[in-house]
Every structure is written in C-alpha cells, then in structure tokens.
C-alpha cells in the first residue's frame, strides 16, 4: 500500500464517527492496587486503557451470549459496551447484527482499526443517543434541513456525462419520492439552493417521526454519507439497494471519472468508503427470527 493510501486511510479513520472511548467500556478488567500503580497525573494503567492508548488488540476470544432476552457480544467473556458505558444489547431477532459485530472485533488483528468497526459504531450511536427525545428531535431537524440542499435536486445541463447520469439515476428517484410520500419537490439548474415547499417539509417530518430508533440511525448515516435525505429515505425504505444508492450518490464523481479518468488512492478509496457506510446503515435494519 502506498504512502498516499496510508495517509488517506488514516484520514478516513479519523473522520469515522467512532470515538476511542468505546474501548473504555469493552472487556473491562479489574486491577489490584498491589499490582497496578496509579500514575500521579491520572488513573491506573489497566489493560483496557492501555489498549485505548496503544490501539492494540487486548482480547483473545470473541463470543456471542444470550443475557436475559437480549444478545451481547463479548471480548474474553466481557460484554462490549458503548462509548457512554451502556452494554451493547441487541434484540433477539438481531442475530445477524450480533454476528457482524463479533466479526468486526474478531477481525481486528494486532492494531485496532476504528474505521473497520462501522456496525459497532452505528449500533452504539443508536443505543447511546436515539433513546433521548431531545437528541432525536435534533437529528430529525438536521435531516429535514437536507431537503433544501439535497444532492439529487441540483441538475446541470453540461457536461454530457453528468447530464446523462443525472437523468438516468436522479429523475426516477425524484419521481418515486413524489409518488411515495405525496410531496412536491423542486429542482435547481444552478448552484443556488432551492427552497422546498413547507407542505413537503411537513410531510417528510411526519415520515421521520414515524421511524423507530434503528431506522432513524440508519437514515442519519446514509444521509450524511450521500448528502441526500432522499437517497437515504430510499435506502431505509428498501427502494434502493446499497449498490444502487451508492451509484445515485456518486453521479457527479462518476461523470468526472468518465471524462478524465480515475485518480488512484482517491476515487477508489471513496468508492469503498461510501459502500461501507451505506452497507452498515442497511444492515442495521436486518432482522432474523
């Protein structure tokens, strides 16, 4: 892997919404004051916070256990916890998610790679934040604001590859949105923002309010990834697959690649990252009885 790729992946890691503090809650180990010395300027160095500082794997075995009516993923028999210290509990019909979380942690080899924990981070976000009504309202408001700057509402009549791809991918999606939610959507032919009708916002607001916490968390990640609430809604409502949503979101980039060619270690990295983020959002909605 080239130095540029290393730099790019490091930036992706830094930009991933995955705080290192998660490790504070994972596989907590007790320490004995007779064997662990507390530094003068902070807490004792346990195996857990040592792992946080060094980003090195500190567990041997990853497992899945049933605790009460829920499922938990364990590191050396200790339940994985969220950044806020909540046990990462999954519902009985979320067996696939439990398996995916366990796989993410088991695939962490010597060095912990936060960008390779997309499912874990999204579940943690859901558990820590979306049960709070104030947080939920804030997220809904932010998502609703996407409508006035939504990617798929800004058309350009040149160059030819861009116009063709917009017609192929964006027009059918806008038609689906109008029909499905009974809304009017305005589009712009310039870089200026387009203000959507208040009636449209009111109807979409009701759609957002009807989502459960898992759907809203998936919607948030998809919207942030694609810069489009419309694409995110189509993914969550299963109108678009992950690959289809990624294609719709990448129209402008794909048109540039078609004209000028691919930039190595930039376009290819972005290609995979978009699918990683959208894939995690889609998988969050998986249920398996």
mmCIF file of N, CA and C in Angstrom, residues 27-91:
data_model
loop_
_atom_site.group_PDB
_atom_site.id
_atom_site.type_symbol
_atom_site.label_atom_id
_atom_site.label_comp_id
_atom_site.label_asym_id
_atom_site.label_seq_id
_atom_site.Cartn_x
_atom_site.Cartn_y
_atom_site.Cartn_z
ATOM 1 N N UNK A 27 -14.755 -5.068 27.560
ATOM 2 C CA UNK A 27 -13.963 -6.032 28.315
ATOM 3 C C UNK A 27 -13.196 -5.395 29.449
ATOM 4 N N UNK A 28 -13.881 -4.679 30.320
ATOM 5 C CA UNK A 28 -13.220 -4.033 31.445
ATOM 6 C C UNK A 28 -12.558 -5.087 32.328
ATOM 7 N N UNK A 29 -11.341 -4.835 32.745
ATOM 8 C CA UNK A 29 -10.593 -5.762 33.584
ATOM 9 C C UNK A 29 -10.349 -5.118 34.943
ATOM 10 N N UNK A 30 -10.561 -5.911 35.983
ATOM 11 C CA UNK A 30 -10.308 -5.405 37.326
ATOM 12 C C UNK A 30 -8.800 -5.336 37.567
ATOM 13 N N UNK A 31 -8.384 -4.377 38.366
ATOM 14 C CA UNK A 31 -6.960 -4.281 38.686
ATOM 15 C C UNK A 31 -6.810 -4.222 40.186
ATOM 16 N N UNK A 32 -5.687 -4.739 40.664
ATOM 17 C CA UNK A 32 -5.386 -4.813 42.090
ATOM 18 C C UNK A 32 -4.375 -3.744 42.415
ATOM 19 N N UNK A 33 -4.656 -2.969 43.465
ATOM 20 C CA UNK A 33 -3.773 -1.852 43.798
ATOM 21 C C UNK A 33 -2.374 -2.323 44.155
ATOM 22 N N UNK A 34 -2.257 -3.595 44.513
ATOM 23 C CA UNK A 34 -0.929 -4.110 44.872
ATOM 24 C C UNK A 34 -0.096 -4.416 43.652
ATOM 25 N N UNK A 35 -0.762 -4.555 42.485
ATOM 26 C CA UNK A 35 -0.021 -4.891 41.273
ATOM 27 C C UNK A 35 -0.101 -3.802 40.226
ATOM 28 N N UNK A 36 -1.031 -2.845 40.387
ATOM 29 C CA UNK A 36 -1.161 -1.753 39.431
ATOM 30 C C UNK A 36 -0.890 -0.438 40.133
ATOM 31 N N UNK A 37 -0.009 0.320 39.587
ATOM 32 C CA UNK A 37 0.365 1.576 40.213
ATOM 33 C C UNK A 37 -0.291 2.731 39.498
ATOM 34 N N UNK A 38 -1.003 3.557 40.244
ATOM 35 C CA UNK A 38 -1.664 4.713 39.647
ATOM 36 C C UNK A 38 -0.652 5.813 39.406
ATOM 37 N N UNK A 39 -0.547 6.330 38.193
ATOM 38 C CA UNK A 39 0.355 7.445 37.935
ATOM 39 C C UNK A 39 -0.116 8.685 38.674
ATOM 40 N N UNK A 40 0.801 9.598 38.923
ATOM 41 C CA UNK A 40 0.470 10.792 39.688
ATOM 42 C C UNK A 40 -0.550 11.671 38.987
ATOM 43 N N UNK A 41 -0.560 11.629 37.661
ATOM 44 C CA UNK A 41 -1.424 12.558 36.925
ATOM 45 C C UNK A 41 -2.639 11.879 36.310
ATOM 46 N N UNK A 42 -3.010 10.689 36.776
ATOM 47 C CA UNK A 42 -4.165 10.041 36.175
ATOM 48 C C UNK A 42 -4.448 8.693 36.789
ATOM 49 N N UNK A 43 -5.411 7.961 36.224
ATOM 50 C CA UNK A 43 -5.810 6.671 36.765
ATOM 51 C C UNK A 43 -4.773 5.599 36.512
ATOM 52 N N UNK A 44 -4.950 4.473 37.197
ATOM 53 C CA UNK A 44 -4.036 3.352 36.994
ATOM 54 C C UNK A 44 -4.103 2.880 35.549
ATOM 55 N N UNK A 45 -3.008 2.365 35.048
ATOM 56 C CA UNK A 45 -2.972 1.875 33.676
ATOM 57 C C UNK A 45 -3.396 0.413 33.676
ATOM 58 N N UNK A 46 -4.620 0.168 33.294
ATOM 59 C CA UNK A 46 -5.120 -1.195 33.176
ATOM 60 C C UNK A 46 -4.884 -1.670 31.752
ATOM 61 N N UNK A 47 -5.196 -2.958 31.506
ATOM 62 C CA UNK A 47 -5.026 -3.476 30.150
ATOM 63 C C UNK A 47 -5.961 -2.776 29.175
ATOM 64 N N UNK A 48 -7.138 -2.388 29.670
ATOM 65 C CA UNK A 48 -8.112 -1.754 28.792
ATOM 66 C C UNK A 48 -7.681 -0.375 28.339
ATOM 67 N N UNK A 49 -7.341 0.515 29.300
ATOM 68 C CA UNK A 49 -6.974 1.850 28.840
ATOM 69 C C UNK A 49 -5.596 1.871 28.203
ATOM 70 N N UNK A 50 -4.806 0.866 28.473
ATOM 71 C CA UNK A 50 -3.541 0.733 27.745
ATOM 72 C C UNK A 50 -3.838 0.451 26.279
ATOM 73 N N UNK A 51 -4.838 -0.398 26.026
ATOM 74 C CA UNK A 51 -5.234 -0.704 24.653
ATOM 75 C C UNK A 51 -5.762 0.536 23.964
ATOM 76 N N UNK A 52 -6.484 1.378 24.727
ATOM 77 C CA UNK A 52 -7.016 2.609 24.146
ATOM 78 C C UNK A 52 -5.889 3.517 23.698
ATOM 79 N N UNK A 53 -4.843 3.595 24.500
ATOM 80 C CA UNK A 53 -3.732 4.479 24.175
ATOM 81 C C UNK A 53 -2.875 3.921 23.052
ATOM 82 N N UNK A 54 -2.653 2.606 23.065
ATOM 83 C CA UNK A 54 -1.770 1.989 22.075
ATOM 84 C C UNK A 54 -2.513 1.520 20.841
ATOM 85 N N UNK A 55 -3.871 1.420 20.930
ATOM 86 C CA UNK A 55 -4.702 0.916 19.843
ATOM 87 C C UNK A 55 -4.297 -0.504 19.450
ATOM 88 N N UNK A 56 -3.925 -1.315 20.432
ATOM 89 C CA UNK A 56 -3.553 -2.699 20.181
ATOM 90 C C UNK A 56 -4.626 -3.638 20.709
ATOM 91 N N UNK A 57 -4.806 -4.746 20.039
ATOM 92 C CA UNK A 57 -5.777 -5.747 20.472
ATOM 93 C C UNK A 57 -5.367 -6.283 21.837
ATOM 94 N N UNK A 58 -6.349 -6.360 22.755
ATOM 95 C CA UNK A 58 -6.057 -6.805 24.107
ATOM 96 C C UNK A 58 -6.864 -8.029 24.499
ATOM 97 N N UNK A 59 -7.685 -8.586 23.610
ATOM 98 C CA UNK A 59 -8.520 -9.738 23.929
ATOM 99 C C UNK A 59 -8.125 -10.911 23.044
ATOM 100 N N UNK A 60 -8.460 -12.106 23.519
ATOM 101 C CA UNK A 60 -8.173 -13.313 22.755
ATOM 102 C C UNK A 60 -9.420 -13.841 22.039
ATOM 103 N N UNK A 61 -10.526 -13.948 22.793
ATOM 104 C CA UNK A 61 -11.709 -14.608 22.250
ATOM 105 C C UNK A 61 -12.890 -13.645 22.117
ATOM 106 N N UNK A 62 -13.603 -13.768 21.005
ATOM 107 C CA UNK A 62 -14.826 -13.009 20.765
ATOM 108 C C UNK A 62 -15.991 -13.987 20.752
ATOM 109 N N UNK A 63 -17.072 -13.638 21.453
ATOM 110 C CA UNK A 63 -18.217 -14.537 21.500
ATOM 111 C C UNK A 63 -19.536 -13.790 21.472
ATOM 112 N N UNK A 64 -20.608 -14.551 21.379
ATOM 113 C CA UNK A 64 -21.969 -14.013 21.447
ATOM 114 C C UNK A 64 -22.708 -14.779 22.533
ATOM 115 N N UNK A 65 -23.317 -14.054 23.455
ATOM 116 C CA UNK A 65 -24.028 -14.692 24.553
ATOM 117 C C UNK A 65 -25.446 -14.141 24.646
ATOM 118 N N UNK A 66 -26.333 -14.960 25.178
ATOM 119 C CA UNK A 66 -27.684 -14.516 25.457
ATOM 120 C C UNK A 66 -27.763 -14.144 26.926
ATOM 121 N N UNK A 67 -28.155 -12.924 27.203
ATOM 122 C CA UNK A 67 -28.287 -12.446 28.573
ATOM 123 C C UNK A 67 -29.695 -11.901 28.753
ATOM 124 N N UNK A 68 -30.471 -12.626 29.540
ATOM 125 C CA UNK A 68 -31.885 -12.287 29.644
ATOM 126 C C UNK A 68 -32.545 -12.533 28.306
ATOM 127 N N UNK A 69 -33.238 -11.535 27.797
ATOM 128 C CA UNK A 69 -33.885 -11.660 26.487
ATOM 129 C C UNK A 69 -33.061 -11.032 25.374
ATOM 130 N N UNK A 70 -31.841 -10.630 25.688
ATOM 131 C CA UNK A 70 -31.017 -9.923 24.707
ATOM 132 C C UNK A 70 -29.764 -10.702 24.339
ATOM 133 N N UNK A 71 -29.112 -10.226 23.290
ATOM 134 C CA UNK A 71 -27.838 -10.780 22.851
ATOM 135 C C UNK A 71 -26.739 -9.767 23.122
ATOM 136 N N UNK A 72 -25.573 -10.258 23.532
ATOM 137 C CA UNK A 72 -24.417 -9.385 23.711
ATOM 138 C C UNK A 72 -23.222 -10.018 23.028
ATOM 139 N N UNK A 73 -22.340 -9.173 22.547
ATOM 140 C CA UNK A 73 -21.057 -9.615 22.000
ATOM 141 C C UNK A 73 -20.023 -9.470 23.105
ATOM 142 N N UNK A 74 -19.200 -10.485 23.280
ATOM 143 C CA UNK A 74 -18.237 -10.468 24.381
ATOM 144 C C UNK A 74 -16.804 -10.540 23.881
ATOM 145 N N UNK A 75 -15.944 -9.875 24.607
ATOM 146 C CA UNK A 75 -14.498 -9.959 24.401
ATOM 147 C C UNK A 75 -13.940 -10.597 25.662
ATOM 148 N N UNK A 76 -13.433 -11.829 25.525
ATOM 149 C CA UNK A 76 -12.977 -12.586 26.692
ATOM 150 C C UNK A 76 -14.057 -12.639 27.771
ATOM 151 N N UNK A 77 -15.287 -12.952 27.330
ATOM 152 C CA UNK A 77 -16.441 -13.149 28.207
ATOM 153 C C UNK A 77 -17.000 -11.855 28.803
ATOM 154 N N UNK A 78 -16.460 -10.722 28.456
ATOM 155 C CA UNK A 78 -16.965 -9.446 28.966
ATOM 156 C C UNK A 78 -17.690 -8.713 27.843
ATOM 157 N N UNK A 79 -18.875 -8.214 28.172
ATOM 158 C CA UNK A 79 -19.721 -7.604 27.134
ATOM 159 C C UNK A 79 -19.105 -6.323 26.584
ATOM 160 N N UNK A 80 -19.201 -6.157 25.261
ATOM 161 C CA UNK A 80 -18.804 -4.908 24.627
ATOM 162 C C UNK A 80 -19.750 -3.812 25.097
ATOM 163 N N UNK A 81 -19.202 -2.670 25.392
ATOM 164 C CA UNK A 81 -20.002 -1.532 25.833
ATOM 165 C C UNK A 81 -19.873 -0.375 24.849
ATOM 166 N N UNK A 82 -20.824 0.516 24.920
ATOM 167 C CA UNK A 82 -20.826 1.690 24.061
ATOM 168 C C UNK A 82 -19.921 2.763 24.654
ATOM 169 N N UNK A 83 -19.634 3.844 23.921
ATOM 170 C CA UNK A 83 -18.813 4.932 24.473
ATOM 171 C C UNK A 83 -19.382 5.543 25.744
ATOM 172 N N UNK A 84 -20.714 5.488 25.906
ATOM 173 C CA UNK A 84 -21.333 6.036 27.106
ATOM 174 C C UNK A 84 -21.395 5.034 28.247
ATOM 175 N N UNK A 85 -20.827 3.853 28.027
ATOM 176 C CA UNK A 85 -20.786 2.851 29.085
ATOM 177 C C UNK A 85 -21.987 1.939 29.148
ATOM 178 N N UNK A 86 -22.881 2.025 28.155
ATOM 179 C CA UNK A 86 -24.033 1.129 28.108
ATOM 180 C C UNK A 86 -23.643 -0.191 27.459
ATOM 181 N N UNK A 87 -24.159 -1.283 27.994
ATOM 182 C CA UNK A 87 -23.901 -2.574 27.369
ATOM 183 C C UNK A 87 -24.526 -2.592 25.979
ATOM 184 N N UNK A 88 -23.777 -3.086 25.008
ATOM 185 C CA UNK A 88 -24.252 -3.122 23.636
ATOM 186 C C UNK A 88 -25.230 -4.294 23.510
ATOM 187 N N UNK A 89 -26.482 -4.027 23.874
ATOM 188 C CA UNK A 89 -27.533 -5.040 23.868
ATOM 189 C C UNK A 89 -28.255 -5.066 22.536
ATOM 190 N N UNK A 90 -28.471 -6.264 22.020
ATOM 191 C CA UNK A 90 -29.223 -6.435 20.781
ATOM 192 C C UNK A 90 -30.457 -7.282 21.057
ATOM 193 N N UNK A 91 -31.486 -7.061 20.264
ATOM 194 C CA UNK A 91 -32.737 -7.769 20.455
ATOM 195 C C UNK A 91 -32.636 -9.185 19.905
#
